[in-house]
Amino acid sequence: MDDCIFCKIIKGEIPSTKVYENQYIYAFKDIQPCAPVHVLVVPKKHIESAQKLTDEDTALLGEIFKGINEVARITGVDKSGFRVVTNIGRDAGQSVLHLHFHVLGGRVFGADFG
Ligand code: DGP
């Protein structure tokens, strides 16, 4: 998608701090971190949100979660624990319409999803 910020980040047209990359995903530090570890895991395929996943994306979803676990290992939160969040649509506060998973760690989170 030509006008998608995350597509531009994946292509290197907008700079980012890469944490991990493979053929399926690109993972980079969030520009507005909410925790000591705050990484966005993004599929290279443009999909608007988790709501737009189809049967064709079943294997991709597995690859995304393998990538999330790799990011947790690389950032050192795999033992202490981490939170994975994906926002869908207006009320959830999704601001970038390209599927992404926030990987948050390095502090203790409450049960309040606020
Ligand atoms: P969401 O609210 O779930 O759509 O989260 C989008 C996140 O993307 C938000 O935490 C800020 C981050 N973000 C937006 N633009 C950029 C950017 O240009 N670079 C980086 N690294 N992060 C960005």
PDB file of C-alpha atoms and ligand atoms in Angstrom:
ATOM      1  CA  MET A   1       0.000   0.000   0.000  1.00  0.00           C
ATOM      2  CA  ASP A   2       1.591   3.233  -1.184  1.00  0.00           C
ATOM      3  CA  ASP A   3       0.307   5.477   1.601  1.00  0.00           C
ATOM      4  CA  CYS A   4       0.810   3.050   4.523  1.00  0.00           C
ATOM      5  CA  ILE A   5       3.424   4.119   7.099  1.00  0.00           C
ATOM      6  CA  PHE A   6       4.277   0.548   8.068  1.00  0.00           C
ATOM      7  CA  CYS A   7       4.665  -0.552   4.424  1.00  0.00           C
ATOM      8  CA  LYS A   8       7.122   2.341   4.048  1.00  0.00           C
ATOM      9  CA  ILE A   9       8.996   1.264   7.204  1.00  0.00           C
ATOM     10  CA  ILE A  10       9.202  -2.330   5.906  1.00  0.00           C
ATOM     11  CA  LYS A  11      10.607  -1.060   2.591  1.00  0.00           C
ATOM     12  CA  GLY A  12      13.136   1.164   4.430  1.00  0.00           C
ATOM     13  CA  GLU A  13      11.587   4.365   3.086  1.00  0.00           C
ATOM     14  CA  ILE A  14      10.960   5.563   6.651  1.00  0.00           C
ATOM     15  CA  PRO A  15      13.742   4.875   9.195  1.00  0.00           C
ATOM     16  CA  SER A  16      13.092   2.540  12.117  1.00  0.00           C
ATOM     17  CA  THR A  17      15.044   0.685  14.779  1.00  0.00           C
ATOM     18  CA  LYS A  18      14.911  -2.919  13.636  1.00  0.00           C
ATOM     19  CA  VAL A  19      14.766  -5.642  16.263  1.00  0.00           C
ATOM     20  CA  TYR A  20      14.192  -8.666  14.025  1.00  0.00           C
ATOM     21  CA  GLU A  21      13.228  -9.514  10.453  1.00  0.00           C
ATOM     22  CA  ASN A  22      12.522 -12.585   8.372  1.00  0.00           C
ATOM     23  CA  GLN A  23      10.695 -13.255   5.110  1.00  0.00           C
ATOM     24  CA  TYR A  24       7.287 -12.878   6.758  1.00  0.00           C
ATOM     25  CA  ILE A  25       7.623 -10.142   9.360  1.00  0.00           C
ATOM     26  CA  TYR A  26       9.455  -6.968  10.323  1.00  0.00           C
ATOM     27  CA  ALA A  27       9.850  -6.040  14.001  1.00  0.00           C
ATOM     28  CA  PHE A  28      10.917  -2.582  15.165  1.00  0.00           C
ATOM     29  CA  LYS A  29      10.838  -0.356  18.256  1.00  0.00           C
ATOM     30  CA  ASP A  30       7.666   1.659  18.792  1.00  0.00           C
ATOM     31  CA  ILE A  31       8.238   5.399  18.456  1.00  0.00           C
ATOM     32  CA  GLN A  32       6.116   6.070  21.580  1.00  0.00           C
ATOM     33  CA  PRO A  33       7.129   3.288  23.974  1.00  0.00           C
ATOM     34  CA  CYS A  34       4.716   2.351  26.771  1.00  0.00           C
ATOM     35  CA  ALA A  35       7.184   0.012  28.473  1.00  0.00           C
ATOM     36  CA  PRO A  36      10.957  -0.584  28.604  1.00  0.00           C
ATOM     37  CA  VAL A  37      10.416  -3.134  25.832  1.00  0.00           C
ATOM     38  CA  HIS A  38       7.873  -2.015  23.226  1.00  0.00           C
ATOM     39  CA  VAL A  39       8.309  -3.610  19.836  1.00  0.00           C
ATOM     40  CA  LEU A  40       5.871  -3.722  16.928  1.00  0.00           C
ATOM     41  CA  VAL A  41       5.701  -6.980  15.004  1.00  0.00           C
ATOM     42  CA  VAL A  42       4.284  -6.376  11.548  1.00  0.00           C
ATOM     43  CA  PRO A  43       3.609  -8.793   8.686  1.00  0.00           C
ATOM     44  CA  LYS A  44       5.246  -7.725   5.425  1.00  0.00           C
ATOM     45  CA  LYS A  45       1.950  -8.441   3.699  1.00  0.00           C
ATOM     46  CA  HIS A  46      -0.399  -5.477   4.009  1.00  0.00           C
ATOM     47  CA  ILE A  47      -3.447  -6.572   6.003  1.00  0.00           C
ATOM     48  CA  GLU A  48      -5.580  -3.859   7.592  1.00  0.00           C
ATOM     49  CA  SER A  49      -6.143  -5.532  10.966  1.00  0.00           C
ATOM     50  CA  ALA A  50      -6.634  -8.925  12.631  1.00  0.00           C
ATOM     51  CA  GLN A  51     -10.272  -8.662  11.608  1.00  0.00           C
ATOM     52  CA  LYS A  52      -9.233  -8.864   7.938  1.00  0.00           C
ATOM     53  CA  LEU A  53      -7.259 -12.106   8.277  1.00  0.00           C
ATOM     54  CA  THR A  54      -8.521 -14.861   5.965  1.00  0.00           C
ATOM     55  CA  ASP A  55      -7.968 -18.613   5.617  1.00  0.00           C
ATOM     56  CA  GLU A  56      -5.091 -17.718   3.305  1.00  0.00           C
ATOM     57  CA  ASP A  57      -3.307 -16.097   6.277  1.00  0.00           C
ATOM     58  CA  THR A  58      -3.470 -19.051   8.692  1.00  0.00           C
ATOM     59  CA  ALA A  59       0.179 -20.008   8.185  1.00  0.00           C
ATOM     60  CA  LEU A  60       1.226 -16.339   8.285  1.00  0.00           C
ATOM     61  CA  LEU A  61      -0.409 -15.952  11.689  1.00  0.00           C
ATOM     62  CA  GLY A  62       1.719 -18.827  12.969  1.00  0.00           C
ATOM     63  CA  GLU A  63       4.816 -17.136  11.572  1.00  0.00           C
ATOM     64  CA  ILE A  64       3.830 -13.862  13.272  1.00  0.00           C
ATOM     65  CA  PHE A  65       3.664 -15.581  16.661  1.00  0.00           C
ATOM     66  CA  LYS A  66       6.958 -17.366  16.031  1.00  0.00           C
ATOM     67  CA  GLY A  67       8.372 -13.886  15.332  1.00  0.00           C
ATOM     68  CA  ILE A  68       6.814 -12.498  18.497  1.00  0.00           C
ATOM     69  CA  ASN A  69       8.513 -15.232  20.533  1.00  0.00           C
ATOM     70  CA  GLU A  70      11.812 -14.483  18.801  1.00  0.00           C
ATOM     71  CA  VAL A  71      11.439 -10.782  19.645  1.00  0.00           C
ATOM     72  CA  ALA A  72      10.744 -11.694  23.291  1.00  0.00           C
ATOM     73  CA  ARG A  73      13.929 -13.783  23.340  1.00  0.00           C
ATOM     74  CA  ILE A  74      16.031 -11.068  21.667  1.00  0.00           C
ATOM     75  CA  THR A  75      14.775  -8.341  24.026  1.00  0.00           C
ATOM     76  CA  GLY A  76      15.219 -10.550  27.094  1.00  0.00           C
ATOM     77  CA  VAL A  77      11.617 -10.696  28.284  1.00  0.00           C
ATOM     78  CA  ASP A  78      10.967 -14.323  27.340  1.00  0.00           C
ATOM     79  CA  LYS A  79      11.530 -15.503  30.935  1.00  0.00           C
ATOM     80  CA  SER A  80      10.004 -12.554  32.825  1.00  0.00           C
ATOM     81  CA  GLY A  81       6.881 -12.431  30.676  1.00  0.00           C
ATOM     82  CA  PHE A  82       5.404 -10.013  28.198  1.00  0.00           C
ATOM     83  CA  ARG A  83       2.119  -8.744  26.856  1.00  0.00           C
ATOM     84  CA  VAL A  84       0.953  -8.976  23.225  1.00  0.00           C
ATOM     85  CA  VAL A  85      -1.681  -6.502  22.058  1.00  0.00           C
ATOM     86  CA  THR A  86      -3.328  -5.880  18.713  1.00  0.00           C
ATOM     87  CA  ASN A  87      -5.811  -3.049  18.307  1.00  0.00           C
ATOM     88  CA  ILE A  88      -8.701  -3.314  15.867  1.00  0.00           C
ATOM     89  CA  GLY A  89     -10.621  -0.266  14.748  1.00  0.00           C
ATOM     90  CA  ARG A  90     -11.646   3.057  16.227  1.00  0.00           C
ATOM     91  CA  ASP A  91     -12.712   2.189  19.767  1.00  0.00           C
ATOM     92  CA  ALA A  92      -9.563   0.147  20.352  1.00  0.00           C
ATOM     93  CA  GLY A  93      -7.471   3.117  19.218  1.00  0.00           C
ATOM     94  CA  GLN A  94      -5.951   1.541  16.126  1.00  0.00           C
ATOM     95  CA  SER A  95      -4.059   4.425  14.546  1.00  0.00           C
ATOM     96  CA  VAL A  96      -2.153   2.589  11.804  1.00  0.00           C
ATOM     97  CA  LEU A  97      -4.263   0.472   9.465  1.00  0.00           C
ATOM     98  CA  HIS A  98      -1.652  -2.238   8.921  1.00  0.00           C
ATOM     99  CA  LEU A  99      -1.895  -5.290  11.192  1.00  0.00           C
ATOM    100  CA  HIS A 100       0.629  -5.047  14.022  1.00  0.00           C
ATOM    101  CA  PHE A 101       1.227  -6.675  17.377  1.00  0.00           C
ATOM    102  CA  HIS A 102       2.619  -4.656  20.277  1.00  0.00           C
ATOM    103  CA  VAL A 103       5.117  -6.730  22.276  1.00  0.00           C
ATOM    104  CA  LEU A 104       5.380  -5.097  25.696  1.00  0.00           C
ATOM    105  CA  GLY A 105       7.653  -6.082  28.560  1.00  0.00           C
ATOM    106  CA  GLY A 106      10.264  -5.068  31.071  1.00  0.00           C
ATOM    107  CA  ARG A 107       7.726  -3.990  33.674  1.00  0.00           C
ATOM    108  CA  VAL A 108       4.754  -5.457  35.528  1.00  0.00           C
ATOM    109  CA  PHE A 109       1.348  -4.865  33.936  1.00  0.00           C
ATOM    110  CA  GLY A 110      -1.924  -4.655  35.821  1.00  0.00           C
ATOM    111  CA  ALA A 111      -5.076  -6.524  34.921  1.00  0.00           C
ATOM    112  CA  ASP A 112      -6.678  -3.234  33.860  1.00  0.00           C
ATOM    113  CA  PHE A 113      -6.733  -3.034  30.091  1.00  0.00           C
ATOM    114  CA  GLY A 114      -7.770   0.608  30.391  1.00  0.00           C
TER     115      GLY A 114
HETATM  116  P1  DGP B   1      -1.961   1.387  17.294  1.00  0.00           P
HETATM  117  O1  DGP B   1      -2.498   2.445  18.199  1.00  0.00           O
HETATM  118  O2  DGP B   1      -2.230  -0.006  17.831  1.00  0.00           O
HETATM  119  O3  DGP B   1      -2.378   1.553  15.856  1.00  0.00           O
HETATM  120  O4  DGP B   1      -0.385   1.559  17.368  1.00  0.00           O
HETATM  121  C1  DGP B   1       0.391   2.176  16.400  1.00  0.00           C
HETATM  122  C2  DGP B   1       1.756   2.371  17.006  1.00  0.00           C
HETATM  123  O5  DGP B   1       2.641   2.703  15.958  1.00  0.00           O
HETATM  124  C3  DGP B   1       1.854   3.488  18.025  1.00  0.00           C
HETATM  125  O6  DGP B   1       2.200   2.918  19.302  1.00  0.00           O
HETATM  126  C4  DGP B   1       2.961   4.400  17.537  1.00  0.00           C
HETATM  127  C5  DGP B   1       3.629   3.561  16.469  1.00  0.00           C
HETATM  128  N1  DGP B   1       4.099   4.340  15.335  1.00  0.00           N
HETATM  129  C6  DGP B   1       3.373   5.152  14.533  1.00  0.00           C
HETATM  130  N2  DGP B   1       4.152   5.679  13.575  1.00  0.00           N
HETATM  131  C7  DGP B   1       5.390   5.194  13.775  1.00  0.00           C
HETATM  132  C8  DGP B   1       6.642   5.375  13.099  1.00  0.00           C
HETATM  133  O7  DGP B   1       6.768   6.091  12.115  1.00  0.00           O
HETATM  134  N3  DGP B   1       7.710   4.695  13.613  1.00  0.00           N
HETATM  135  C9  DGP B   1       7.612   3.866  14.692  1.00  0.00           C
HETATM  136  N4  DGP B   1       8.721   3.259  15.104  1.00  0.00           N
HETATM  137  N5  DGP B   1       6.452   3.676  15.343  1.00  0.00           N
HETATM  138  C10 DGP B   1       5.358   4.323  14.886  1.00  0.00           C
END
